N, C-alpha and C. Protein backbone atom coordinates (compact mmCIF):
# COMPACT_ATOMS: atom_id res chain seq x y z
N UNK A 1 0.85 -1.08 0.01
CA UNK A 1 -0.08 -0.08 0.02
C UNK A 1 0.79 1.37 -0.06
N UNK A 2 0.79 2.06 -0.93
CA UNK A 2 1.58 3.35 -1.12
C UNK A 2 0.92 4.58 -0.35
N UNK A 3 1.76 5.66 -0.27
CA UNK A 3 1.35 6.61 0.42
C UNK A 3 0.26 7.39 -0.25
N UNK A 4 0.06 7.32 -1.52
CA UNK A 4 -0.84 7.84 -2.41
C UNK A 4 -2.28 7.46 -1.93
N UNK A 5 -2.41 6.09 -1.69
CA UNK A 5 -3.79 5.54 -1.21
C UNK A 5 -4.27 6.05 0.23
N UNK A 6 -3.24 6.53 0.93
CA UNK A 6 -3.73 6.93 2.51
C UNK A 6 -4.16 8.41 2.22
N UNK A 7 -3.90 9.14 1.11
CA UNK A 7 -4.45 10.36 0.98
C UNK A 7 -5.91 10.44 0.77
N UNK A 8 -6.68 11.15 1.39
CA UNK A 8 -8.16 11.10 1.18
C UNK A 8 -8.39 12.00 -0.19
N UNK A 9 -9.22 11.57 -0.92
CA UNK A 9 -9.60 12.14 -2.12
C UNK A 9 -10.60 13.29 -1.70
N UNK A 10 -10.62 14.20 -2.67
CA UNK A 10 -11.53 15.44 -2.41
C UNK A 10 -12.93 14.95 -2.57
N UNK A 11 -13.66 15.25 -1.50
CA UNK A 11 -15.01 14.76 -1.46
C UNK A 11 -16.04 16.10 -1.01
N UNK A 12 -17.28 15.84 -1.13
CA UNK A 12 -18.16 16.99 -0.63
C UNK A 12 -17.87 17.36 0.73
N UNK A 13 -17.74 16.26 1.64
CA UNK A 13 -17.42 16.62 3.04
C UNK A 13 -16.31 17.36 3.40
N UNK A 14 -15.13 17.30 2.31
CA UNK A 14 -13.98 18.09 2.57
C UNK A 14 -14.29 19.43 1.92
N UNK A 15 -13.96 20.33 2.87
CA UNK A 15 -14.17 21.78 2.49
C UNK A 15 -13.37 22.26 1.29
N UNK A 16 -12.23 21.76 1.21
CA UNK A 16 -11.18 22.37 0.09
C UNK A 16 -9.93 21.42 -0.11
N UNK A 17 -9.29 21.81 -1.10
CA UNK A 17 -8.11 21.12 -1.55
C UNK A 17 -7.16 21.43 -0.35
N UNK A 18 -7.21 22.54 0.29
CA UNK A 18 -6.36 22.82 1.39
C UNK A 18 -6.35 21.63 2.42
N UNK A 19 -7.41 21.17 2.69
CA UNK A 19 -7.48 20.17 3.73
C UNK A 19 -7.00 18.89 3.09
N UNK A 20 -7.10 18.71 1.92
CA UNK A 20 -6.51 17.46 1.37
C UNK A 20 -4.89 17.61 1.46
N UNK A 21 -4.52 18.73 1.10
CA UNK A 21 -3.00 18.98 1.13
C UNK A 21 -2.48 18.74 2.66
N UNK A 22 -3.23 19.23 3.59
CA UNK A 22 -2.77 19.11 5.05
C UNK A 22 -2.83 17.63 5.52
N UNK A 23 -3.88 16.90 4.98
CA UNK A 23 -3.87 15.21 5.26
C UNK A 23 -2.50 14.82 4.80
N UNK A 24 -2.26 15.00 3.40
CA UNK A 24 -1.03 14.45 2.84
C UNK A 24 0.25 14.85 3.62
N UNK A 25 0.30 16.21 4.00
CA UNK A 25 1.48 16.50 4.75
C UNK A 25 1.59 15.75 6.07
N UNK A 26 0.41 15.51 6.76
CA UNK A 26 0.46 14.81 7.95
C UNK A 26 0.98 13.35 7.87
N UNK A 27 0.29 12.65 6.60
CA UNK A 27 0.71 11.33 6.45
C UNK A 27 2.11 11.12 5.91
N UNK A 28 2.53 11.86 5.22
CA UNK A 28 3.98 11.96 4.51
C UNK A 28 4.95 12.19 5.90
N UNK A 29 4.69 13.22 6.76
CA UNK A 29 5.50 13.46 7.77
C UNK A 29 5.60 12.31 8.76
N UNK A 30 4.58 11.85 9.03
CA UNK A 30 4.38 10.51 9.92
C UNK A 30 5.23 9.33 9.37
N UNK A 31 5.13 9.19 8.08
CA UNK A 31 5.90 8.14 7.47
C UNK A 31 7.39 8.25 7.37
N UNK A 32 7.88 9.45 6.97
CA UNK A 32 9.18 9.93 6.77
C UNK A 32 9.93 10.64 7.65
N UNK A 33 9.30 11.40 8.57
CA UNK A 33 9.95 12.38 9.42
C UNK A 33 10.34 13.41 8.78
N UNK A 34 10.05 13.91 7.64
CA UNK A 34 10.29 15.26 7.02
C UNK A 34 9.09 15.66 6.17
N UNK A 35 8.86 16.84 5.84
CA UNK A 35 7.80 17.28 4.79
C UNK A 35 8.00 16.77 3.35
N UNK A 36 6.86 16.71 2.73
CA UNK A 36 6.92 16.35 1.38
C UNK A 36 7.28 17.63 0.63
N UNK A 37 7.81 17.42 -0.75
CA UNK A 37 8.04 18.51 -1.57
C UNK A 37 6.91 18.97 -2.22
N UNK A 38 6.83 20.18 -2.88
CA UNK A 38 5.79 20.67 -3.61
C UNK A 38 5.20 19.52 -4.64
N UNK A 39 6.22 19.13 -5.54
CA UNK A 39 5.84 18.12 -6.45
C UNK A 39 5.20 16.92 -5.87
N UNK A 40 5.58 16.41 -4.73
CA UNK A 40 5.04 15.22 -4.29
C UNK A 40 3.53 15.52 -3.79
N UNK A 41 3.38 16.67 -3.22
CA UNK A 41 2.03 17.10 -2.71
C UNK A 41 1.14 17.28 -4.00
N UNK A 42 1.60 18.03 -4.99
CA UNK A 42 0.89 18.15 -6.14
C UNK A 42 0.30 16.91 -6.88
N UNK A 43 1.37 16.05 -6.81
CA UNK A 43 1.00 14.76 -7.51
C UNK A 43 0.05 13.93 -6.68
N UNK A 44 0.21 13.89 -5.41
CA UNK A 44 -0.66 13.08 -4.41
C UNK A 44 -2.10 13.75 -4.51
N UNK A 45 -2.22 14.88 -4.55
CA UNK A 45 -3.56 15.46 -4.51
C UNK A 45 -4.22 15.81 -5.86
N UNK A 46 -3.52 15.50 -7.06
CA UNK A 46 -3.89 15.76 -8.31
C UNK A 46 -4.11 16.98 -8.78
N UNK A 47 -3.27 17.93 -8.50
CA UNK A 47 -3.41 19.37 -8.94
C UNK A 47 -1.93 19.92 -9.28
N UNK A 48 -1.81 21.28 -9.51
CA UNK A 48 -0.48 21.68 -9.85
C UNK A 48 0.24 22.21 -8.73
N UNK A 49 1.43 22.50 -8.84
CA UNK A 49 2.30 23.35 -7.65
C UNK A 49 1.72 24.58 -7.27
N UNK A 50 1.38 25.45 -8.21
CA UNK A 50 0.78 26.81 -7.63
C UNK A 50 -0.40 26.65 -6.76
N UNK A 51 -1.36 25.72 -7.05
CA UNK A 51 -2.46 25.49 -6.14
C UNK A 51 -2.04 24.92 -4.90
N UNK A 52 -0.91 23.98 -4.90
CA UNK A 52 -0.42 23.48 -3.66
C UNK A 52 0.25 24.57 -2.84
N UNK A 53 0.87 25.68 -3.42
CA UNK A 53 1.55 26.79 -2.79
C UNK A 53 0.40 27.58 -2.05
N UNK A 54 -0.62 27.85 -2.74
CA UNK A 54 -1.72 28.61 -2.28
C UNK A 54 -2.31 28.06 -0.94
N UNK A 55 -2.53 26.68 -1.05
CA UNK A 55 -2.93 25.87 -0.06
C UNK A 55 -2.16 25.91 1.25
N UNK A 56 -0.61 25.88 1.06
CA UNK A 56 0.10 26.12 1.88
C UNK A 56 0.26 27.29 2.70
N UNK A 57 0.19 28.46 1.80
CA UNK A 57 0.00 29.70 2.35
C UNK A 57 -1.14 29.94 3.35
N UNK A 58 -2.27 29.26 2.92
CA UNK A 58 -3.61 29.52 3.76
C UNK A 58 -3.30 28.52 5.10
N UNK A 59 -2.70 27.36 4.97
CA UNK A 59 -2.42 26.63 6.02
C UNK A 59 -1.45 27.30 7.15
N UNK A 60 -0.58 27.95 6.62
CA UNK A 60 0.37 28.53 7.28
C UNK A 60 -0.23 29.87 8.19
N UNK A 61 -1.10 30.60 7.60
CA UNK A 61 -1.75 31.53 7.92
C UNK A 61 -2.71 31.17 9.07
N UNK A 62 -3.25 30.11 8.97
CA UNK A 62 -4.07 29.33 9.91
C UNK A 62 -3.37 28.69 11.14
N UNK A 63 -1.93 28.70 10.96
CA UNK A 63 -1.18 28.11 11.94
C UNK A 63 -1.33 26.53 12.15
N UNK A 64 -1.66 25.99 10.98
CA UNK A 64 -1.81 24.55 10.94
C UNK A 64 -0.53 23.74 10.49
N UNK A 65 0.43 24.51 10.08
CA UNK A 65 1.75 23.91 9.47
C UNK A 65 2.56 24.79 9.77
N UNK A 66 3.96 24.17 10.02
CA UNK A 66 5.12 25.19 10.00
C UNK A 66 5.80 25.19 8.66
N UNK A 67 6.24 26.36 8.23
CA UNK A 67 6.95 26.42 6.70
C UNK A 67 8.19 27.18 7.16
N UNK A 68 9.26 26.71 6.49
CA UNK A 68 10.56 27.40 6.39
C UNK A 68 10.68 27.73 4.90
N UNK A 69 10.58 29.12 4.74
CA UNK A 69 10.76 29.53 3.33
C UNK A 69 12.10 29.14 2.82
N UNK A 70 12.17 28.68 1.50
CA UNK A 70 13.30 28.39 0.96
C UNK A 70 14.13 27.07 1.35
N UNK A 71 13.62 26.39 2.23
CA UNK A 71 13.91 25.17 2.66
C UNK A 71 13.42 24.01 1.96
N UNK A 72 14.15 22.98 1.22
CA UNK A 72 13.52 22.00 0.63
C UNK A 72 12.86 21.09 1.72
N UNK A 73 11.67 20.70 1.43
CA UNK A 73 10.96 19.70 2.50
C UNK A 73 10.78 20.54 3.90
N UNK A 74 10.54 21.81 3.72
CA UNK A 74 10.47 22.88 4.90
C UNK A 74 9.02 22.95 5.29
N UNK A 75 8.22 22.12 4.92
CA UNK A 75 6.69 22.15 5.42
C UNK A 75 6.43 20.93 6.32
N UNK A 76 6.10 21.15 7.46
CA UNK A 76 5.81 20.15 8.45
C UNK A 76 4.48 20.56 9.32
N UNK A 77 3.69 19.58 9.53
CA UNK A 77 2.39 19.71 10.22
C UNK A 77 2.81 20.15 11.65
N UNK A 78 1.78 21.04 12.47
CA UNK A 78 2.01 21.27 13.69
C UNK A 78 1.66 19.96 14.74
N UNK A 79 2.17 20.00 15.86
CA UNK A 79 1.83 18.88 16.62
C UNK A 79 0.47 18.82 17.23
N UNK A 80 0.03 17.67 17.60
CA UNK A 80 -1.45 17.87 18.18
C UNK A 80 -1.51 18.52 19.48
N UNK A 81 -0.52 18.78 20.27
CA UNK A 81 -0.59 19.69 21.25
C UNK A 81 -0.65 21.15 20.98
N UNK A 82 -0.10 21.62 19.87
CA UNK A 82 -0.08 23.03 19.23
C UNK A 82 -1.53 23.29 18.65
N UNK A 83 -1.88 22.13 17.96
CA UNK A 83 -3.27 22.18 17.25
C UNK A 83 -4.37 22.44 18.46
N UNK A 84 -4.21 21.61 19.38
CA UNK A 84 -5.28 21.85 20.39
C UNK A 84 -5.40 23.16 21.19
N UNK A 85 -3.90 23.80 21.43
CA UNK A 85 -4.01 25.03 21.87
C UNK A 85 -4.52 26.31 20.83
N UNK A 86 -4.32 25.82 19.49
CA UNK A 86 -4.62 26.85 18.58
C UNK A 86 -6.20 26.80 18.54
N UNK A 87 -6.86 25.86 18.61
CA UNK A 87 -8.13 25.58 18.55
C UNK A 87 -8.80 26.41 19.76
N UNK A 88 -8.22 26.27 20.91
CA UNK A 88 -8.74 26.76 22.10
C UNK A 88 -8.68 28.37 22.08
N UNK A 89 -7.61 28.83 21.36
CA UNK A 89 -7.36 30.44 21.34
C UNK A 89 -8.43 30.74 20.19
N UNK A 90 -8.79 29.85 19.18
CA UNK A 90 -9.75 30.29 18.13
C UNK A 90 -11.03 30.44 18.74
N UNK A 91 -11.37 29.72 20.04
CA UNK A 91 -12.50 29.74 20.54
C UNK A 91 -12.62 30.77 21.70
N UNK A 92 -11.55 31.59 21.87
CA UNK A 92 -11.53 32.74 22.69
C UNK A 92 -10.97 32.39 24.14
N UNK A 93 -10.31 31.29 24.41
CA UNK A 93 -9.59 31.12 25.59
C UNK A 93 -8.25 31.63 25.49
N UNK A 94 -7.86 32.01 26.85
CA UNK A 94 -6.64 32.74 27.03
C UNK A 94 -5.68 31.62 27.22
N UNK A 95 -4.62 31.45 26.47
CA UNK A 95 -3.68 30.21 26.63
C UNK A 95 -2.36 30.74 26.99
N UNK A 96 -1.76 30.23 28.12
CA UNK A 96 -0.51 30.60 28.57
C UNK A 96 0.31 29.37 28.83
N UNK A 97 0.91 28.73 27.76
CA UNK A 97 1.67 27.51 28.00
C UNK A 97 2.77 27.66 28.92
N UNK A 98 3.44 28.78 29.26
CA UNK A 98 4.56 28.74 29.95
C UNK A 98 4.21 28.53 31.31
N UNK A 99 2.93 28.92 31.91
CA UNK A 99 2.53 28.79 33.09
C UNK A 99 1.48 27.62 33.23
N UNK A 100 1.28 27.10 32.19
CA UNK A 100 0.27 25.90 31.95
C UNK A 100 -1.09 26.20 32.42
N UNK A 101 -1.51 27.47 31.82
CA UNK A 101 -2.88 28.05 32.14
C UNK A 101 -3.66 27.99 30.90
N UNK A 102 -5.03 27.90 31.04
CA UNK A 102 -6.08 27.85 29.97
C UNK A 102 -7.29 28.44 30.80
N UNK A 103 -7.49 29.73 30.28
CA UNK A 103 -8.46 30.51 30.87
C UNK A 103 -9.88 30.73 30.00
N UNK A 104 -11.09 30.36 30.36
CA UNK A 104 -12.11 30.58 29.73
C UNK A 104 -12.33 32.05 29.51
N UNK A 105 -12.71 32.58 28.35
CA UNK A 105 -12.79 34.04 28.15
C UNK A 105 -13.86 34.75 29.01
N UNK A 106 -14.84 34.14 29.45
CA UNK A 106 -15.71 34.77 30.33
C UNK A 106 -15.43 34.45 31.88
N UNK A 107 -14.31 33.76 32.09
CA UNK A 107 -13.97 33.35 33.67
C UNK A 107 -13.35 34.60 34.29
N UNK A 108 -13.40 34.51 35.49
CA UNK A 108 -12.78 35.57 36.43
C UNK A 108 -11.28 35.31 36.38
N UNK A 109 -10.38 36.14 36.44
CA UNK A 109 -8.97 35.71 36.55
C UNK A 109 -8.42 34.90 37.33
N UNK A 110 -7.31 34.16 37.02
CA UNK A 110 -6.91 33.17 37.89
C UNK A 110 -6.37 33.79 39.05
N UNK A 111 -6.31 33.23 40.30
CA UNK A 111 -5.52 33.61 41.58
C UNK A 111 -3.96 33.16 41.36
N UNK A 112 -3.02 33.97 41.57
CA UNK A 112 -1.81 33.59 41.34
C UNK A 112 -1.37 33.06 42.80
N UNK A 113 -1.16 31.74 42.90
CA UNK A 113 -0.92 31.12 44.25
C UNK A 113 0.30 31.74 44.86
N UNK A 114 1.37 31.70 44.08
CA UNK A 114 2.75 32.25 44.49
C UNK A 114 2.65 33.65 45.08
N UNK A 115 1.80 34.55 44.22
CA UNK A 115 1.94 36.02 44.66
C UNK A 115 0.94 36.14 45.84
N UNK A 116 -0.01 35.23 45.98
CA UNK A 116 -1.24 35.58 47.05
C UNK A 116 -0.15 35.07 48.37
N UNK A 117 0.49 34.01 48.30
CA UNK A 117 1.25 33.31 49.35
C UNK A 117 2.30 34.53 49.82
N UNK A 118 3.02 35.10 48.86
CA UNK A 118 3.89 36.25 49.30
C UNK A 118 3.38 37.44 50.05
N UNK A 119 2.19 37.75 49.41
CA UNK A 119 1.56 39.08 49.82
C UNK A 119 0.78 38.88 50.89
N UNK A 120 0.36 37.83 51.45
CA UNK A 120 -0.43 37.52 52.58
C UNK A 120 0.29 37.75 53.97
N UNK A 121 -0.52 38.14 54.90
CA UNK A 121 -0.01 38.44 56.22
C UNK A 121 0.14 36.99 56.98
N UNK A 122 0.88 36.13 56.52
CA UNK A 122 1.07 34.90 57.18
C UNK A 122 2.40 34.98 58.28
N UNK A 123 2.32 34.42 59.49
CA UNK A 123 3.22 34.43 60.29
C UNK A 123 4.53 33.70 59.59
N UNK A 124 5.74 34.23 60.07
CA UNK A 124 6.93 33.84 59.44
C UNK A 124 7.19 32.20 59.69
N UNK A 125 6.70 31.71 60.68
CA UNK A 125 6.95 30.51 60.97
C UNK A 125 5.57 29.67 61.24
N UNK A 126 5.07 29.06 60.18
CA UNK A 126 3.76 28.19 60.45
C UNK A 126 3.81 27.27 61.60
N UNK A 127 4.77 26.67 61.96
CA UNK A 127 4.73 25.85 63.21
C UNK A 127 4.67 26.62 64.32
N UNK A 128 5.04 27.74 64.56
CA UNK A 128 4.95 28.68 65.73
C UNK A 128 3.40 29.16 65.70
N UNK A 129 2.70 29.31 64.72
CA UNK A 129 1.46 29.66 64.50
C UNK A 129 0.52 28.59 65.05
N UNK A 130 1.05 27.30 64.73
CA UNK A 130 0.24 26.03 65.14
C UNK A 130 0.38 25.79 66.56
N UNK A 131 1.71 26.18 67.20
CA UNK A 131 1.84 26.12 68.59
C UNK A 131 1.04 26.90 69.33
N UNK A 132 0.92 28.24 68.75
CA UNK A 132 0.20 29.27 69.46
C UNK A 132 -1.50 28.83 69.41
N UNK A 133 -1.87 28.26 68.51
CA UNK A 133 -3.22 27.78 68.65
C UNK A 133 -3.63 26.62 69.67
N UNK A 134 -2.56 25.72 69.74
CA UNK A 134 -2.43 24.64 70.72
C UNK A 134 -2.52 25.19 72.09
N UNK A 135 -1.95 26.44 72.30
CA UNK A 135 -1.83 26.93 73.64
C UNK A 135 -2.92 27.84 74.09
N UNK A 136 -3.77 28.04 72.93
CA UNK A 136 -5.03 28.82 73.25
C UNK A 136 -4.89 30.30 72.92
N UNK A 137 -4.06 30.50 71.92
CA UNK A 137 -3.70 31.94 71.62
C UNK A 137 -4.66 32.27 70.53
N UNK A 138 -5.38 31.32 70.06
CA UNK A 138 -6.28 31.41 68.78
C UNK A 138 -7.35 32.43 68.90
N UNK A 139 -7.86 32.74 70.01
CA UNK A 139 -9.01 33.57 70.36
C UNK A 139 -10.35 33.10 70.30
N UNK A 140 -10.56 31.74 69.94
CA UNK A 140 -11.70 30.97 69.91
C UNK A 140 -12.12 30.14 71.12
N UNK A 141 -11.13 30.01 71.98
CA UNK A 141 -11.36 29.39 73.08
C UNK A 141 -11.25 27.86 73.00
N UNK A 142 -11.02 27.36 71.88
CA UNK A 142 -10.89 25.83 71.70
C UNK A 142 -9.53 25.46 72.16
N UNK A 143 -8.50 26.22 72.05
CA UNK A 143 -7.25 25.70 72.45
C UNK A 143 -7.22 25.60 73.95
N UNK A 144 -7.86 26.60 74.72
CA UNK A 144 -7.94 26.70 76.06
C UNK A 144 -8.72 25.54 76.66
N UNK A 145 -9.90 25.16 76.00
CA UNK A 145 -10.66 23.94 76.45
C UNK A 145 -9.88 22.72 76.34
N UNK A 146 -9.03 22.40 75.32
CA UNK A 146 -8.23 21.26 75.19
C UNK A 146 -7.14 21.07 76.29
N UNK A 147 -6.59 22.21 76.42
CA UNK A 147 -5.62 22.38 77.39
C UNK A 147 -6.00 21.87 78.70
N UNK A 148 -7.15 22.56 79.17
CA UNK A 148 -7.55 22.25 80.64
C UNK A 148 -7.97 20.77 80.93
N UNK A 149 -8.29 20.04 79.70
CA UNK A 149 -8.82 18.59 79.87
C UNK A 149 -7.75 17.95 80.27
């Protein structure tokens, strides 16, 4: 079974030749570890190189592929992780991969735990605070009741 049989043929369900080119790029990259040439893409999808170039430009604008201009076989699909993040961003989510955050567009801002802990008025020694509660300094009378027992 050759690589040409794995490329889906253009059908009414497929919105454009662009998606057919994207499918071929993914299949080719999975098999060979590099991107296909323009000629290979054109032959696989049954069109000419200029239409493939148009499809590649559109796919690059949509951030569905990586393209290195001037490099032979410089077209590769983006990873599934990148694709998922791109789709979330398209839906309006705020994506911050550096902090591993995804925030719904209508959600309240996330609390920065590190900032909240540093700015909070916590005692410098949490163990001392615990001991103070045990000795009845908490002000609620619980500690005093336990100590008296």
